[in-house]
CSV table of C-alpha atoms in Angstrom, one decimal:
chain,number,residue,atom,x,y,z
J,124,MET,CA,24.1,26.6,-18.7
J,125,PHE,CA,23.1,24.0,-21.3
J,126,ALA,CA,22.4,20.3,-21.1
J,127,GLY,CA,21.8,17.2,-23.3
J,128,PHE,CA,18.6,15.6,-22.1
J,129,ASP,CA,17.9,11.9,-23.0
J,130,TYR,CA,14.3,11.5,-22.2
J,131,GLY,CA,14.4,7.8,-23.2
J,132,SER,CA,11.8,5.1,-23.3
J,133,SER,CA,13.7,3.0,-20.8
J,134,ASN,CA,15.9,5.5,-18.9
J,135,CYS,CA,16.5,9.2,-18.6
J,136,ALA,CA,19.9,10.9,-18.4
J,137,ILE,CA,21.2,14.5,-18.4
J,138,GLY,CA,24.7,15.5,-19.6
J,139,VAL,CA,26.5,18.8,-19.1
J,140,TRP,CA,29.8,20.2,-20.5
J,141,GLN,CA,32.4,20.6,-17.8
J,142,GLN,CA,36.2,20.8,-18.0
J,143,ASN,CA,36.1,20.3,-21.8
J,144,GLN,CA,34.2,17.0,-21.6
J,145,VAL,CA,30.7,15.5,-21.2
J,146,ASN,CA,29.7,14.6,-17.6
J,147,LEU,CA,26.5,12.8,-16.8
J,148,VAL,CA,24.7,14.1,-13.7
J,149,PRO,CA,23.5,11.8,-10.9
J,150,LEU,CA,19.7,11.6,-11.0
J,151,GLU,CA,18.8,8.8,-8.6
J,152,GLY,CA,21.3,8.4,-5.8
J,153,LYS,CA,24.7,7.9,-7.4
J,154,SER,CA,23.1,6.6,-10.6
J,155,HIS,CA,23.3,8.7,-13.8
J,156,TYR,CA,20.3,6.8,-15.2
J,157,ILE,CA,16.8,6.7,-13.9
J,158,PRO,CA,14.1,4.4,-15.2
J,159,SER,CA,11.4,6.2,-17.2
J,160,THR,CA,8.6,5.4,-14.8
J,161,LEU,CA,6.2,7.5,-12.8
J,162,TYR,CA,3.7,6.5,-10.1
J,163,ALA,CA,1.0,8.8,-8.6
J,164,LEU,CA,-2.1,8.0,-6.6
J,165,HIS,CA,-4.2,10.4,-8.7
J,166,PRO,CA,-3.7,12.7,-11.8
J,167,SER,CA,-4.5,15.8,-9.8
J,168,LEU,CA,-1.3,15.2,-7.7
J,169,ILE,CA,0.7,15.3,-10.9
J,170,VAL,CA,-1.0,18.5,-12.0
J,171,SER,CA,-0.6,20.1,-8.6
J,172,GLN,CA,3.2,19.4,-8.5
J,173,VAL,CA,3.6,20.8,-12.0
J,174,HIS,CA,1.6,23.9,-11.1
J,175,GLN,CA,3.5,24.6,-7.9
J,176,ASN,CA,6.9,24.4,-9.7
J,177,ILE,CA,6.3,26.5,-12.8
J,178,SER,CA,8.6,29.5,-12.2
J,179,SER,CA,7.1,31.8,-14.9
J,180,ASP,CA,4.0,33.7,-13.8
J,181,VAL,CA,2.7,33.8,-17.3
J,182,LEU,CA,3.1,30.1,-17.9
J,183,LYS,CA,1.7,29.3,-14.4
J,184,GLN,CA,-1.5,31.3,-15.1
J,185,ASP,CA,-1.9,29.7,-18.5
J,186,TYR,CA,-1.4,26.2,-17.1
J,187,GLN,CA,-3.8,26.9,-14.2
J,188,LYS,CA,-6.6,27.9,-16.7
J,189,SER,CA,-6.1,24.7,-18.7
J,190,ARG,CA,-6.0,22.4,-15.6
J,191,GLN,CA,-8.5,24.2,-13.3
J,192,ALA,CA,-10.8,21.3,-12.9
J,193,LEU,CA,-8.1,18.9,-11.7
J,194,LEU,CA,-6.6,21.6,-9.4
J,195,ASN,CA,-10.1,22.2,-7.9
J,196,SER,CA,-10.5,18.4,-7.3
J,197,LEU,CA,-7.3,18.2,-5.2
J,198,PRO,CA,-8.9,18.8,-1.8
J,199,LEU,CA,-11.6,16.1,-2.4
J,200,VAL,CA,-8.9,13.7,-3.7
J,201,LYS,CA,-6.8,14.2,-0.6
J,202,SER,CA,-9.9,13.6,1.6
J,203,ASN,CA,-11.0,10.5,-0.3
J,204,LEU,CA,-7.5,9.0,-0.2
J,205,ASP,CA,-6.9,10.2,3.3
J,206,LEU,CA,-3.6,11.8,2.3
J,207,ARG,CA,-1.5,14.2,4.4
J,208,ASP,CA,0.2,17.0,2.6
J,209,ASP,CA,3.6,15.2,2.8
J,210,GLU,CA,2.0,12.2,1.0
J,211,CYS,CA,0.8,14.2,-2.0
J,212,LYS,CA,3.8,13.4,-4.0
J,213,ILE,CA,4.7,11.6,-7.2
J,214,HIS,CA,7.4,9.0,-7.5
J,215,LEU,CA,9.9,8.5,-10.3
J,216,GLY,CA,12.3,5.8,-11.3
J,217,ARG,CA,12.9,2.8,-9.1
J,218,GLU,CA,10.9,4.5,-6.3
J,219,ALA,CA,7.9,4.5,-8.7
J,220,ILE,CA,8.4,0.8,-9.5
J,221,GLU,CA,8.5,-0.1,-5.8
J,222,GLU,CA,5.4,1.9,-5.1
J,223,TYR,CA,3.5,0.2,-7.9
J,224,ILE,CA,4.6,-3.3,-6.8
J,225,ALA,CA,3.5,-2.5,-3.2
J,226,CYS,CA,0.0,-1.3,-4.4
J,227,PRO,CA,-0.6,-2.4,-8.0
J,228,GLU,CA,-4.3,-2.0,-7.7
J,229,GLU,CA,-4.1,1.7,-6.7
J,230,GLY,CA,-2.9,4.8,-8.5
J,231,HIS,CA,-1.4,5.4,-11.9
J,232,PHE,CA,1.8,3.7,-13.0
J,233,VAL,CA,3.3,4.7,-16.3
J,234,LYS,CA,6.3,3.1,-17.8
J,235,SER,CA,8.0,4.5,-21.0
J,236,PRO,CA,5.6,7.4,-21.3
J,237,LYS,CA,7.4,8.6,-24.5
J,238,SER,CA,6.1,5.5,-26.2
J,239,PHE,CA,2.6,7.0,-26.0
J,240,PHE,CA,3.3,10.6,-27.1
J,241,GLY,CA,2.7,9.9,-30.8
J,242,ALA,CA,-0.3,7.6,-30.4
J,243,VAL,CA,-3.1,8.1,-32.9
J,244,GLY,CA,-6.6,9.0,-31.7
J,245,LEU,CA,-5.7,10.5,-28.3
J,246,LYS,CA,-8.3,12.8,-26.9
J,247,GLN,CA,-7.3,16.2,-25.5
J,248,GLN,CA,-7.6,14.9,-21.9
J,249,GLN,CA,-5.2,12.1,-22.7
J,250,LEU,CA,-2.8,14.5,-24.5
J,251,ASP,CA,-2.9,16.8,-21.4
J,252,PHE,CA,-2.2,13.8,-19.1
J,253,PHE,CA,0.9,12.8,-21.1
J,254,GLU,CA,2.1,16.4,-21.2
J,255,ASP,CA,1.7,16.6,-17.4
J,256,ILE,CA,3.7,13.4,-17.0
J,257,ALA,CA,6.5,14.6,-19.2
J,258,CYS,CA,6.6,17.9,-17.5
J,259,ALA,CA,6.6,16.4,-14.0
J,260,MET,CA,9.5,14.1,-14.9
J,261,ILE,CA,11.6,16.7,-16.8
J,262,MET,CA,10.9,19.3,-14.1
J,263,THR,CA,12.0,17.0,-11.3
J,264,LEU,CA,15.1,15.7,-13.1
J,265,LYS,CA,16.1,19.2,-14.1
J,266,GLN,CA,15.8,20.3,-10.4
J,267,ARG,CA,17.9,17.4,-9.2
J,268,ALA,CA,20.6,18.2,-11.8
J,269,GLU,CA,20.6,21.9,-10.8
J,270,THR,CA,20.9,21.0,-7.1
J,271,TYR,CA,23.9,18.8,-7.9
J,272,LEU,CA,25.5,21.3,-10.2
J,273,ASP,CA,24.6,24.4,-8.1
J,274,ALA,CA,23.7,26.1,-11.4
J,275,GLU,CA,20.6,26.8,-13.5
J,276,LEU,CA,20.0,24.8,-16.7
J,277,ASN,CA,18.5,27.2,-19.3
J,278,HIS,CA,19.0,25.5,-22.6
J,279,THR,CA,18.7,21.9,-23.7
J,280,VAL,CA,18.8,19.5,-26.7
J,281,ILE,CA,16.3,16.6,-26.2
J,282,GLY,CA,16.7,13.3,-28.1
J,283,ARG,CA,13.9,12.1,-30.3
J,284,PRO,CA,13.3,9.0,-32.4
J,285,VAL,CA,13.0,9.2,-36.1
J,286,ASN,CA,9.4,8.2,-35.8
J,287,PHE,CA,7.4,8.1,-32.6
J,288,GLN,CA,4.8,5.7,-34.1
J,289,ALA,CA,4.7,3.2,-36.9
J,290,ILE,CA,1.4,4.8,-38.0
J,291,GLY,CA,0.4,8.4,-37.9
J,292,GLY,CA,3.5,9.7,-39.8
J,293,GLU,CA,4.6,13.3,-39.4
J,294,LYS,CA,1.3,14.1,-37.6
J,295,SER,CA,2.3,11.7,-34.8
J,296,ASN,CA,5.8,13.1,-34.7
J,297,GLN,CA,4.5,16.7,-34.4
J,298,GLN,CA,2.1,15.7,-31.6
J,299,ALA,CA,4.9,14.1,-29.6
J,300,LEU,CA,7.3,17.0,-30.2
J,301,THR,CA,4.6,19.4,-29.0
J,302,ILE,CA,4.1,17.4,-25.8
J,303,LEU,CA,7.9,17.4,-25.1
J,304,SER,CA,8.3,21.1,-26.1
J,305,ASN,CA,5.5,22.3,-23.9
J,306,ALA,CA,6.7,20.1,-21.0
J,307,ALA,CA,10.3,21.3,-21.2
J,308,VAL,CA,9.3,25.0,-21.4
J,309,ARG,CA,7.0,24.7,-18.4
J,310,ALA,CA,9.8,22.8,-16.6
J,311,GLY,CA,12.0,26.0,-17.0
J,312,PHE,CA,14.1,25.6,-20.1
J,313,LYS,CA,14.2,28.8,-22.1
J,314,ASN,CA,15.5,27.2,-25.3
J,315,VAL,CA,14.6,23.7,-26.4
J,316,ASP,CA,15.9,21.9,-29.5
J,317,PHE,CA,15.7,18.3,-30.7
J,318,LEU,CA,18.1,15.9,-32.3
J,319,TYR,CA,17.5,12.4,-33.7
J,320,GLU,CA,18.8,9.9,-31.2
J,321,PRO,CA,20.8,7.8,-33.6
J,322,LEU,CA,22.5,11.0,-34.8
J,323,ALA,CA,23.3,12.0,-31.2
J,324,ALA,CA,24.9,8.6,-30.7
J,325,GLY,CA,26.8,9.1,-33.9
J,326,ILE,CA,28.1,12.5,-32.9
J,327,ASP,CA,29.5,11.0,-29.7
J,328,PHE,CA,31.2,8.2,-31.8
J,329,GLU,CA,32.5,10.7,-34.4
J,330,SER,CA,34.7,12.5,-31.8
J,331,ARG,CA,36.9,9.4,-31.7
J,332,LEU,CA,37.2,8.9,-35.4
J,333,GLU,CA,40.7,9.7,-36.9
J,334,THR,CA,39.6,9.2,-40.6
J,335,ASP,CA,36.4,10.0,-42.5
J,336,LYS,CA,33.9,7.1,-42.7
J,337,THR,CA,30.3,6.4,-43.7
J,338,VAL,CA,28.8,5.2,-40.5
J,339,LEU,CA,25.5,3.3,-40.0
J,340,VAL,CA,24.2,4.1,-36.5
J,341,VAL,CA,21.7,1.6,-35.2
J,342,ASP,CA,20.1,2.7,-32.0
J,343,ILE,CA,17.8,0.1,-30.4
J,344,GLY,CA,16.2,1.7,-27.5
J,345,GLY,CA,13.4,0.7,-25.2
J,346,GLY,CA,10.6,2.0,-27.4
J,347,THR,CA,12.0,2.6,-30.9
J,348,THR,CA,14.7,1.5,-33.3
J,349,ASP,CA,16.3,4.2,-35.3
J,350,CYS,CA,19.0,4.0,-38.0
J,351,SER,CA,21.0,6.8,-39.5
J,352,LEU,CA,23.6,6.6,-42.3
J,353,VAL,CA,26.0,9.5,-41.8
J,354,LYS,CA,29.2,10.9,-43.2
J,355,MET,CA,31.5,11.3,-40.2
J,356,GLY,CA,35.1,12.1,-39.2
J,357,PRO,CA,37.6,15.0,-38.9
J,358,SER,CA,36.3,16.7,-42.1
J,359,TYR,CA,32.7,16.9,-40.8
J,360,ARG,CA,32.7,17.1,-37.0
J,361,ASN,CA,33.0,20.9,-36.7
J,362,ASN,CA,30.2,21.8,-39.2
J,363,ASN,CA,27.3,23.5,-37.6
J,364,ASP,CA,25.0,22.5,-40.4
J,365,ARG,CA,25.2,18.7,-40.8
J,366,GLN,CA,22.1,18.2,-42.9
J,367,LYS,CA,24.1,17.3,-46.1
J,368,ASP,CA,26.2,14.7,-44.1
J,369,PHE,CA,23.1,12.8,-43.0
J,370,LEU,CA,22.4,10.5,-45.9
J,371,ALA,CA,19.4,8.6,-44.6
J,372,HIS,CA,17.2,8.0,-41.5
J,373,THR,CA,14.8,5.2,-40.8
J,374,GLY,CA,12.9,4.5,-37.6
J,375,LYS,CA,10.0,2.6,-36.2
J,376,ARG,CA,8.3,2.0,-32.8
J,377,ILE,CA,9.9,-1.3,-32.2
J,378,GLY,CA,12.4,-1.7,-29.4
J,379,GLY,CA,13.4,-3.5,-26.2
J,380,ASN,CA,9.9,-3.1,-24.7
J,381,ASP,CA,8.5,-5.1,-27.7
J,382,LEU,CA,11.0,-7.8,-27.2
J,383,ASP,CA,9.9,-8.1,-23.5
J,384,ILE,CA,6.2,-8.0,-24.5
J,385,ASN,CA,6.7,-10.8,-27.1
J,386,LEU,CA,8.6,-12.9,-24.7
J,387,ALA,CA,5.9,-12.4,-22.0
J,388,TYR,CA,3.2,-13.5,-24.5
J,389,HIS,CA,5.0,-16.5,-26.0
J,390,GLY,CA,7.0,-17.6,-23.0
J,391,LEU,CA,4.7,-16.9,-20.0
J,392,MET,CA,1.1,-16.6,-21.2
J,393,PRO,CA,0.8,-20.4,-21.7
J,394,LEU,CA,0.8,-20.5,-17.9
J,395,PHE,CA,-2.4,-18.4,-18.1
J,396,GLY,CA,-4.1,-20.6,-20.6
J,397,SER,CA,-3.1,-19.0,-23.9
J,398,ASN,CA,-2.3,-22.3,-25.6
J,399,THR,CA,-5.4,-24.1,-24.3
J,400,THR,CA,-8.9,-24.5,-25.9
J,401,LEU,CA,-12.5,-23.7,-25.1
J,402,LYS,CA,-14.7,-26.6,-23.9
J,403,SER,CA,-16.0,-26.8,-27.4
J,404,GLY,CA,-12.5,-27.6,-28.7
J,405,ILE,CA,-12.0,-24.2,-30.4
J,406,PRO,CA,-8.5,-22.7,-29.7
J,407,MET,CA,-8.4,-20.0,-27.1
J,408,PRO,CA,-8.7,-16.4,-28.6
J,409,ASN,CA,-5.3,-14.7,-28.2
J,410,GLN,CA,-6.6,-11.1,-27.7
J,411,PRO,CA,-7.1,-11.2,-23.9
J,412,PHE,CA,-3.5,-12.5,-23.5
J,413,TRP,CA,-2.0,-9.9,-25.8
J,414,ASN,CA,-3.9,-7.1,-24.1
J,415,ALA,CA,-2.4,-8.2,-20.8
J,416,CYS,CA,1.1,-7.9,-22.1
J,417,LYS,CA,0.8,-4.8,-24.3
J,418,ILE,CA,1.9,-2.3,-21.6
J,419,ASN,CA,3.0,0.2,-24.3
J,420,ASP,CA,-0.5,0.6,-25.8
J,421,VAL,CA,-2.6,2.9,-23.6
J,422,ILE,CA,-5.8,2.0,-25.4
J,423,LEU,CA,-5.4,-1.8,-25.0
J,424,GLN,CA,-4.3,-1.4,-21.4
J,425,SER,CA,-7.4,0.7,-20.6
J,426,GLU,CA,-9.6,-1.9,-22.2
J,427,PHE,CA,-7.8,-4.8,-20.4
J,428,TYR,CA,-8.1,-3.2,-16.9
J,429,SER,CA,-11.7,-2.0,-17.4
J,430,SER,CA,-14.6,-3.2,-15.2
J,431,LYS,CA,-16.3,-4.4,-18.3
J,432,ASN,CA,-13.4,-6.6,-19.3
J,433,GLN,CA,-13.2,-8.0,-15.7
J,434,ARG,CA,-16.8,-9.1,-16.0
J,435,ALA,CA,-16.2,-10.6,-19.4
J,436,LEU,CA,-13.2,-12.6,-18.2
J,437,SER,CA,-15.1,-13.8,-15.1
J,438,ASP,CA,-17.9,-15.1,-17.4
J,439,PHE,CA,-15.4,-16.6,-19.8
J,440,VAL,CA,-13.9,-18.8,-17.1
J,441,LEU,CA,-17.0,-21.0,-17.5
J,442,GLU,CA,-16.2,-21.7,-21.2
J,443,VAL,CA,-12.5,-22.7,-21.0
J,444,SER,CA,-11.1,-26.2,-20.8
J,445,GLU,CA,-8.5,-25.3,-18.2
J,446,PRO,CA,-10.1,-22.8,-15.8
J,447,LEU,CA,-7.3,-22.9,-13.2
J,448,LYS,CA,-4.9,-21.5,-15.8
J,449,PHE,CA,-7.4,-18.9,-17.0
J,450,LYS,CA,-8.1,-17.7,-13.5
J,451,ARG,CA,-4.5,-16.6,-13.3
J,452,LEU,CA,-5.2,-14.2,-16.1
J,453,LEU,CA,-8.3,-12.9,-14.2
J,454,ASN,CA,-6.2,-12.4,-11.1
J,455,LEU,CA,-3.5,-10.6,-13.1
J,456,GLN,CA,-6.2,-8.3,-14.4
J,457,ARG,CA,-7.8,-7.7,-11.0
J,458,ASN,CA,-4.4,-6.9,-9.4
J,459,LYS,CA,-3.1,-4.8,-12.4
J,460,GLN,CA,0.1,-6.9,-12.6
J,461,GLY,CA,0.8,-6.6,-16.3
J,462,HIS,CA,3.9,-4.5,-15.8
J,463,GLN,CA,5.3,-7.0,-13.3
J,464,LEU,CA,4.7,-9.8,-15.8
J,465,VAL,CA,6.5,-8.0,-18.6
J,466,ARG,CA,9.3,-7.0,-16.2
J,467,THR,CA,9.7,-10.7,-15.5
J,468,ALA,CA,10.1,-11.3,-19.2
J,469,GLU,CA,12.6,-8.5,-19.4
J,470,LEU,CA,14.8,-10.1,-16.7
J,471,ALA,CA,14.6,-13.4,-18.6
J,472,LYS,CA,15.7,-11.6,-21.8
J,473,ILE,CA,18.7,-10.0,-20.1
J,474,SER,CA,19.7,-13.3,-18.5
J,475,LEU,CA,19.3,-15.3,-21.7
J,476,SER,CA,21.8,-13.1,-23.5
J,477,SER,CA,24.5,-15.1,-21.7
J,478,GLU,CA,22.7,-18.1,-20.1
J,479,ASN,CA,21.0,-21.1,-21.7
J,480,GLU,CA,18.0,-21.1,-19.4
J,481,TYR,CA,16.2,-18.8,-17.0
J,482,LEU,CA,13.8,-19.6,-14.1
J,483,ALA,CA,11.1,-16.9,-14.2
J,484,ASP,CA,9.6,-16.2,-10.8
J,485,LEU,CA,5.8,-15.6,-11.0
J,486,GLY,CA,5.1,-15.8,-7.3
J,487,PHE,CA,3.4,-12.4,-7.4
J,488,VAL,CA,0.6,-14.1,-9.5
J,489,GLU,CA,0.4,-17.4,-7.6
J,490,ASN,CA,2.4,-18.7,-4.6
J,491,GLY,CA,5.3,-20.9,-5.9
J,492,LEU,CA,4.5,-20.4,-9.6
J,493,ASN,CA,7.7,-20.4,-11.7
J,494,HIS,CA,8.6,-21.4,-15.2
J,495,TYR,CA,11.8,-22.2,-17.1
J,496,ILE,CA,12.5,-20.2,-20.4
J,497,ALA,CA,15.2,-21.4,-22.8
J,498,GLN,CA,17.3,-19.4,-25.2
J,499,GLU,CA,15.5,-21.1,-28.1
J,500,GLN,CA,12.1,-19.8,-26.8
J,501,LEU,CA,13.5,-16.3,-26.7
J,502,ALA,CA,14.8,-16.5,-30.2
J,503,SER,CA,11.4,-17.7,-31.5
J,504,ALA,CA,9.5,-15.2,-29.5
J,505,ILE,CA,11.4,-12.1,-30.7
J,506,ASP,CA,12.1,-13.3,-34.3
J,507,SER,CA,9.4,-11.0,-35.8
J,508,CYS,CA,10.8,-8.0,-33.9
J,509,ILE,CA,14.4,-8.7,-35.1
J,510,THR,CA,13.1,-9.0,-38.7
J,511,GLN,CA,11.6,-5.5,-38.4
J,512,VAL,CA,15.0,-4.1,-37.2
J,513,ILE,CA,16.8,-5.7,-40.1
J,514,HIS,CA,14.3,-4.2,-42.6
J,515,LEU,CA,15.0,-0.7,-41.1
J,516,VAL,CA,18.7,-1.2,-41.4
J,517,ILE,CA,18.5,-2.4,-45.0
J,518,ASP,CA,16.1,0.5,-45.9
J,519,ALA,CA,18.5,3.1,-44.5
J,520,ILE,CA,21.4,1.7,-46.6
J,521,LYS,CA,19.1,1.7,-49.7
J,522,GLN,CA,18.0,5.3,-49.1
J,523,GLY,CA,21.6,6.4,-48.5
J,524,GLY,CA,22.8,4.8,-51.7
J,525,CYS,CA,26.0,3.5,-50.4
J,526,GLN,CA,27.4,0.8,-48.1
J,527,PRO,CA,28.6,1.8,-44.6
J,528,ASP,CA,32.2,1.4,-43.6
J,529,VAL,CA,31.2,0.6,-40.0
J,530,ILE,CA,28.1,-0.2,-38.0
J,531,TYR,CA,27.9,1.6,-34.7
J,532,LEU,CA,25.5,-0.1,-32.3
J,533,THR,CA,23.9,1.7,-29.3
J,534,GLY,CA,20.9,1.3,-27.1
J,535,GLY,CA,20.2,-1.3,-24.4
J,536,SER,CA,18.8,-4.0,-26.8
J,537,ALA,CA,21.7,-3.6,-29.2
J,538,GLN,CA,23.6,-5.9,-26.8
J,539,SER,CA,21.5,-8.9,-27.9
J,540,PRO,CA,23.6,-11.6,-29.5
J,541,LEU,CA,20.5,-12.5,-31.6
J,542,ILE,CA,20.3,-9.1,-33.1
J,543,LYS,CA,24.1,-8.9,-33.8
J,544,ALA,CA,23.9,-12.3,-35.5
J,545,ALA,CA,20.9,-11.2,-37.6
J,546,LEU,CA,22.8,-8.1,-38.7
J,547,LYS,CA,25.9,-10.1,-39.7
J,548,ASN,CA,23.7,-12.5,-41.6
J,549,ALA,CA,22.0,-9.6,-43.5
J,550,LEU,CA,25.0,-7.3,-44.1
J,551,GLY,CA,28.0,-9.6,-44.2
J,552,ASP,CA,31.3,-8.7,-42.5
J,553,ILE,CA,30.9,-5.0,-42.1
J,554,PRO,CA,32.7,-4.1,-38.8
J,555,MET,CA,30.4,-3.7,-35.9
J,556,LEU,CA,31.4,-1.5,-32.9
J,557,ASN,CA,29.6,-1.3,-29.6
J,558,GLY,CA,29.0,2.2,-28.1
J,559,ASP,CA,28.1,3.1,-24.6
J,560,HIS,CA,24.7,1.4,-24.7
J,561,PHE,CA,23.1,3.9,-22.4
J,562,GLY,CA,25.4,7.0,-22.4
J,563,SER,CA,26.2,7.6,-26.0
J,564,VAL,CA,23.0,9.4,-26.9
J,565,THR,CA,23.2,11.7,-23.9
J,566,ALA,CA,26.9,12.5,-24.7
J,567,GLY,CA,26.0,13.3,-28.3
J,568,LEU,CA,23.0,15.5,-27.2
J,569,THR,CA,25.3,17.4,-24.9
J,570,LYS,CA,28.0,17.9,-27.6
J,571,TRP,CA,25.3,19.2,-30.0
J,572,ALA,CA,23.9,21.5,-27.3
J,573,LYS,CA,27.5,22.9,-26.9
J,574,GLN,CA,27.5,23.7,-30.6
J,575,LEU,CA,24.1,25.4,-30.5
J,576,PHE,CA,24.2,27.3,-27.2
J,577,SER,CA,27.8,28.0,-26.3
């Protein structure tokens, strides 16, 4: 059996072809979507779970050799953490978020792991870590889908952004694809293929077109924005080779997570002292505050939560003009609450798409701490991100050499009225259609898998 697998930056979903249509499989209770988050008390627990569930003897032996040190450390880790066998588990989705919020200072919490796969300068140990995370997630979700379907999933098409990173180019893309390929094969898929996410969304849209059109697909996901200019319609949809129909692709690592991070920095960090000064009158350096918010940068997060940085921030308190505010940043660092801060900004962003004002609850930082954020503040905070999205759209049209007949919007952040207004301002009155913001990519991946594997 084949499946479309949307291993997204914000959510994961699996689609299968049943009764001549795409059906999404429940992955978390009754929900077809599960947040792309993982929590484990120690990396060896992730490695152990992957090792136990690799079905191929050859792949298991190969994996054991490459991860022997972590597998050997498991008894000591269990002893040090006082873990029973039934507690040696990893957590995915909302369960992972709940575990992290309950004990933010312990364990490893990873949100949007795909955002890191193409990162430049990763050491082999870090590459192995992200490969293990991807495998543990894909393996677990594949098993849940197979249990629900009572059938084995052997083949899959996985969605990929046009570019995993703004820098690194094709080398970063190949690094990320290698991580995903290795993870999917270890998880039990015999055949793995990839498809650009905006093309997947476009393929789903194409099945409803009654006439041929040039379609600009704009997919604004959690970690990336991808644009594809594609010839679509009845004359094209049954072609197995669509390369000549794909006129242009552009993509960049800018997405919903970046909107949240920017709003967290501009809208919430003033409560932590970002807009204050040193006692000398010099403006406060912005780097500590950006590092706190940059949850999609593994290097900056490692630096921010290091013991060295904690000592530096503790010393720095003596130099600032408003130490009470700055101590909030120190507490945030000590308690590893950056993800909670950015999640608060995300909730504000969602609310401000329809409301004029949002009361952000920061009680997890300090009892009774809250702050109003207005729509105007959101617009100002994410203006630079929206500008980058518009540049990608315009570049795709220039590369394609023709104007689109219609703009097809998909991805969670494509719902933003600010983004739609910016697109209209840049492109004029080209019709804009909304897709299934979360399901269109999965549906397209599944339809492409049908063409490849059925």
